[in-house]
Amino acid sequence: MMLHTVRRLVTPAMGRCASTLVLVEHDGSAVNPATLHTVSAAAKLGGPIHALVAGDSCQEAAAAAAKISGVEKVFVAEGDALKGQIAEAVSAVLLDVQAKNSYSHIFANGTVFGKNILPRIGAKLDVAPISDIIDIKSDSTFVRTIYAGNAIQTIESCDPVKVVTVRATAFEAAADEGGSASTEAVDIAVDNEKSKWLEAKLSKSDRPELASAKVVISGGRGLKNGENFEMLYNLADKMGAAVGASRAAVDAGYVPSDLQVGQTGKMVAPDLYIAVGISGAIQHLAGMKDSKTIVAINKDGEAPIFQVSDYGLVDDLFKAVPEMINSIE
């Protein structure tokens, strides 16, 4: 793997101890599990960790955030202006908290939520955001992957505030119980006329959430059409697994985009990842290669997916998957 080191020469903030503000991702009642990994990453800096929970109704989420091990204080911003947690509104609150507390680091999940807000924070603070880190060497030096995971880049940032998104799969989760952080209400002063929250249309499923599931079964173009994904849904239901898909399957219209695993989809690192009919394109491997155990099923024995799999089955998926379902029954 190629190593690449970059140093950004900006006036440093000398002599200041690390302190981190973590932007909490939540749905109003529960904290997104990825936030636990972000808190764990922040703990590597060694300084105090505070959290910001923002939304139109987020008291339950704030209470959950206060229980996270390692968090010392939770700022709670609640009001109609924060409905939908749109970037313009949340960033205004975050910048206000930052101005009053002067944190050395601002962390958020490397999810759509975090990637939607932190670039705006970086622009407002005139610093270069550091995205999708996988390790922390010091309070100013971070490691991230580039070129779809084929190279590792080490970045030393001398910006006065480090604005960072964290790849959840690279850090262990902090305990969601045992903490006793204090809470503090934040005054809402959001002047946002550029955007307005309308609605969210979310797909509902009894299966585990893809990004945090312990078992993931993903299908690729080899399934040939969307109807054949029913095999994977049946297998997933029997195994208590989440269902994912390759970009090729999503682009072909077999499944919706929220199932996509890969560089331009979701990053997953389950205990077990089963790839069915997936050839193993680089951008897909970037999203799942941190899985603890990878099983590949493909009739092409030369498929790249077998190079990263722990176990491989060269067979027709339309024969293999039904046999797996029957064996579980």
PDB file of C-alpha atoms in Angstrom, residues 10-139:
ATOM      1  CA  VAL A  10      -0.866  27.341   8.801  1.00  0.00           C
ATOM      2  CA  THR A  11      -0.196  29.412  11.925  1.00  0.00           C
ATOM      3  CA  PRO A  12      -0.568  26.979  14.843  1.00  0.00           C
ATOM      4  CA  ALA A  13      -2.359  27.579  18.118  1.00  0.00           C
ATOM      5  CA  MET A  14       0.567  27.266  20.540  1.00  0.00           C
ATOM      6  CA  GLY A  15       0.326  25.941  24.067  1.00  0.00           C
ATOM      7  CA  ARG A  16      -3.359  25.082  24.048  1.00  0.00           C
ATOM      8  CA  CYS A  17      -4.540  21.737  25.472  1.00  0.00           C
ATOM      9  CA  ALA A  18      -6.763  19.614  23.297  1.00  0.00           C
ATOM     10  CA  SER A  19     -10.495  19.941  23.871  1.00  0.00           C
ATOM     11  CA  THR A  20     -13.097  18.420  21.582  1.00  0.00           C
ATOM     12  CA  LEU A  21     -16.671  19.240  20.661  1.00  0.00           C
ATOM     13  CA  VAL A  22     -18.502  16.247  19.181  1.00  0.00           C
ATOM     14  CA  LEU A  23     -21.552  16.933  17.031  1.00  0.00           C
ATOM     15  CA  VAL A  24     -24.073  14.238  17.960  1.00  0.00           C
ATOM     16  CA  GLU A  25     -26.053  12.543  15.209  1.00  0.00           C
ATOM     17  CA  HIS A  26     -29.495  11.483  16.410  1.00  0.00           C
ATOM     18  CA  ASP A  27     -33.119  10.948  15.404  1.00  0.00           C
ATOM     19  CA  GLY A  28     -34.647  12.892  18.285  1.00  0.00           C
ATOM     20  CA  SER A  29     -34.839   9.983  20.688  1.00  0.00           C
ATOM     21  CA  ALA A  30     -31.710   7.875  20.143  1.00  0.00           C
ATOM     22  CA  VAL A  31     -28.081   8.628  19.360  1.00  0.00           C
ATOM     23  CA  ASN A  32     -26.759   7.180  16.109  1.00  0.00           C
ATOM     24  CA  PRO A  33     -24.314   4.357  17.001  1.00  0.00           C
ATOM     25  CA  ALA A  34     -21.623   5.964  14.828  1.00  0.00           C
ATOM     26  CA  THR A  35     -21.405   8.783  17.393  1.00  0.00           C
ATOM     27  CA  LEU A  36     -20.060   6.288  19.951  1.00  0.00           C
ATOM     28  CA  HIS A  37     -17.133   5.594  17.633  1.00  0.00           C
ATOM     29  CA  THR A  38     -16.561   9.327  17.125  1.00  0.00           C
ATOM     30  CA  VAL A  39     -16.420   9.858  20.891  1.00  0.00           C
ATOM     31  CA  SER A  40     -13.903   7.026  21.126  1.00  0.00           C
ATOM     32  CA  ALA A  41     -11.759   8.751  18.493  1.00  0.00           C
ATOM     33  CA  ALA A  42     -11.977  12.044  20.388  1.00  0.00           C
ATOM     34  CA  ALA A  43     -10.842  10.285  23.566  1.00  0.00           C
ATOM     35  CA  LYS A  44      -7.515   9.508  21.889  1.00  0.00           C
ATOM     36  CA  LEU A  45      -6.724  13.231  22.053  1.00  0.00           C
ATOM     37  CA  GLY A  46      -6.726  13.065  25.832  1.00  0.00           C
ATOM     38  CA  GLY A  47      -8.591  16.300  26.550  1.00  0.00           C
ATOM     39  CA  PRO A  48     -12.142  16.999  27.727  1.00  0.00           C
ATOM     40  CA  ILE A  49     -14.972  15.927  25.414  1.00  0.00           C
ATOM     41  CA  HIS A  50     -18.158  17.954  25.133  1.00  0.00           C
ATOM     42  CA  ALA A  51     -21.103  17.140  22.873  1.00  0.00           C
ATOM     43  CA  LEU A  52     -23.704  19.167  21.016  1.00  0.00           C
ATOM     44  CA  VAL A  53     -27.218  17.812  20.477  1.00  0.00           C
ATOM     45  CA  ALA A  54     -29.328  19.996  18.175  1.00  0.00           C
ATOM     46  CA  GLY A  55     -32.865  19.485  16.912  1.00  0.00           C
ATOM     47  CA  ASP A  56     -36.484  20.514  17.250  1.00  0.00           C
ATOM     48  CA  SER A  57     -37.201  17.790  19.814  1.00  0.00           C
ATOM     49  CA  CYS A  58     -34.110  16.170  21.230  1.00  0.00           C
ATOM     50  CA  GLN A  59     -34.335  15.854  25.007  1.00  0.00           C
ATOM     51  CA  GLU A  60     -34.268  12.049  24.863  1.00  0.00           C
ATOM     52  CA  ALA A  61     -31.256  12.091  22.574  1.00  0.00           C
ATOM     53  CA  ALA A  62     -29.516  14.580  24.885  1.00  0.00           C
ATOM     54  CA  ALA A  63     -30.159  12.287  27.869  1.00  0.00           C
ATOM     55  CA  ALA A  64     -28.677   9.374  25.924  1.00  0.00           C
ATOM     56  CA  ALA A  65     -25.639  11.454  24.940  1.00  0.00           C
ATOM     57  CA  ALA A  66     -25.054  12.380  28.581  1.00  0.00           C
ATOM     58  CA  LYS A  67     -24.673   8.677  29.412  1.00  0.00           C
ATOM     59  CA  ILE A  68     -21.896   8.086  26.871  1.00  0.00           C
ATOM     60  CA  SER A  69     -18.671   7.203  28.630  1.00  0.00           C
ATOM     61  CA  GLY A  70     -16.063   9.939  28.296  1.00  0.00           C
ATOM     62  CA  VAL A  71     -18.421  12.847  27.603  1.00  0.00           C
ATOM     63  CA  GLU A  72     -18.200  15.552  30.288  1.00  0.00           C
ATOM     64  CA  LYS A  73     -20.824  18.052  29.133  1.00  0.00           C
ATOM     65  CA  VAL A  74     -23.712  18.044  26.672  1.00  0.00           C
ATOM     66  CA  PHE A  75     -24.975  21.240  25.061  1.00  0.00           C
ATOM     67  CA  VAL A  76     -28.631  20.998  24.090  1.00  0.00           C
ATOM     68  CA  ALA A  77     -30.016  23.268  21.349  1.00  0.00           C
ATOM     69  CA  GLU A  78     -33.720  22.750  20.830  1.00  0.00           C
ATOM     70  CA  GLY A  79     -36.148  24.751  18.731  1.00  0.00           C
ATOM     71  CA  ASP A  80     -38.308  24.807  15.621  1.00  0.00           C
ATOM     72  CA  ALA A  81     -35.485  26.453  13.663  1.00  0.00           C
ATOM     73  CA  LEU A  82     -33.521  23.200  13.995  1.00  0.00           C
ATOM     74  CA  LYS A  83     -36.220  20.950  12.572  1.00  0.00           C
ATOM     75  CA  GLY A  84     -34.683  18.417  10.223  1.00  0.00           C
ATOM     76  CA  GLN A  85     -31.169  19.376  11.427  1.00  0.00           C
ATOM     77  CA  ILE A  86     -30.403  21.175   8.172  1.00  0.00           C
ATOM     78  CA  ALA A  87     -26.793  22.271   7.774  1.00  0.00           C
ATOM     79  CA  GLU A  88     -27.395  26.032   7.811  1.00  0.00           C
ATOM     80  CA  ALA A  89     -29.224  25.904  11.146  1.00  0.00           C
ATOM     81  CA  VAL A  90     -27.058  23.362  12.966  1.00  0.00           C
ATOM     82  CA  SER A  91     -23.818  25.000  11.833  1.00  0.00           C
ATOM     83  CA  ALA A  92     -24.985  28.367  13.202  1.00  0.00           C
ATOM     84  CA  VAL A  93     -25.528  26.813  16.635  1.00  0.00           C
ATOM     85  CA  LEU A  94     -22.259  24.898  16.512  1.00  0.00           C
ATOM     86  CA  LEU A  95     -20.311  28.020  15.566  1.00  0.00           C
ATOM     87  CA  ASP A  96     -21.889  29.892  18.479  1.00  0.00           C
ATOM     88  CA  VAL A  97     -20.859  27.142  20.922  1.00  0.00           C
ATOM     89  CA  GLN A  98     -17.365  27.120  19.416  1.00  0.00           C
ATOM     90  CA  ALA A  99     -17.032  30.908  19.726  1.00  0.00           C
ATOM     91  CA  LYS A 100     -17.885  30.768  23.426  1.00  0.00           C
ATOM     92  CA  ASN A 101     -15.703  27.770  24.306  1.00  0.00           C
ATOM     93  CA  SER A 102     -12.772  27.799  21.851  1.00  0.00           C
ATOM     94  CA  TYR A 103     -12.412  24.076  21.283  1.00  0.00           C
ATOM     95  CA  SER A 104      -9.241  22.890  19.607  1.00  0.00           C
ATOM     96  CA  HIS A 105     -11.094  20.111  17.757  1.00  0.00           C
ATOM     97  CA  ILE A 106     -14.575  19.662  16.298  1.00  0.00           C
ATOM     98  CA  PHE A 107     -15.503  16.066  15.456  1.00  0.00           C
ATOM     99  CA  ALA A 108     -18.502  14.567  13.667  1.00  0.00           C
ATOM    100  CA  ASN A 109     -19.428  11.222  12.165  1.00  0.00           C
ATOM    101  CA  GLY A 110     -18.133  10.473   8.688  1.00  0.00           C
ATOM    102  CA  THR A 111     -21.736   9.937   7.580  1.00  0.00           C
ATOM    103  CA  VAL A 112     -24.012  11.965   5.327  1.00  0.00           C
ATOM    104  CA  PHE A 113     -24.977  13.963   8.429  1.00  0.00           C
ATOM    105  CA  GLY A 114     -21.416  14.891   9.345  1.00  0.00           C
ATOM    106  CA  LYS A 115     -20.286  15.441   5.782  1.00  0.00           C
ATOM    107  CA  ASN A 116     -23.215  17.795   5.249  1.00  0.00           C
ATOM    108  CA  ILE A 117     -22.329  20.090   8.155  1.00  0.00           C
ATOM    109  CA  LEU A 118     -18.596  20.072   8.833  1.00  0.00           C
ATOM    110  CA  PRO A 119     -17.429  21.439   5.448  1.00  0.00           C
ATOM    111  CA  ARG A 120     -19.589  24.480   6.189  1.00  0.00           C
ATOM    112  CA  ILE A 121     -17.980  24.780   9.619  1.00  0.00           C
ATOM    113  CA  GLY A 122     -14.550  24.622   8.021  1.00  0.00           C
ATOM    114  CA  ALA A 123     -15.436  27.377   5.569  1.00  0.00           C
ATOM    115  CA  LYS A 124     -16.834  29.612   8.305  1.00  0.00           C
ATOM    116  CA  LEU A 125     -13.752  29.102  10.491  1.00  0.00           C
ATOM    117  CA  ASP A 126     -11.413  29.394   7.486  1.00  0.00           C
ATOM    118  CA  VAL A 127      -9.737  26.043   8.198  1.00  0.00           C
ATOM    119  CA  ALA A 128      -9.257  22.928   6.077  1.00  0.00           C
ATOM    120  CA  PRO A 129     -11.556  20.076   7.163  1.00  0.00           C
ATOM    121  CA  ILE A 130      -9.968  16.646   7.491  1.00  0.00           C
ATOM    122  CA  SER A 131     -12.351  13.954   6.331  1.00  0.00           C
ATOM    123  CA  ASP A 132     -12.869  10.309   7.178  1.00  0.00           C
ATOM    124  CA  ILE A 133      -9.922   9.728   9.502  1.00  0.00           C
ATOM    125  CA  ILE A 134      -8.964   6.174  10.477  1.00  0.00           C
ATOM    126  CA  ASP A 135      -6.332   6.943  13.123  1.00  0.00           C
ATOM    127  CA  ILE A 136      -4.981   9.760  15.295  1.00  0.00           C
ATOM    128  CA  LYS A 137      -1.226  10.122  15.792  1.00  0.00           C
ATOM    129  CA  SER A 138      -1.315  13.335  17.840  1.00  0.00           C
ATOM    130  CA  ASP A 139      -3.592  16.320  18.411  1.00  0.00           C
TER     131      ASP A 139
END
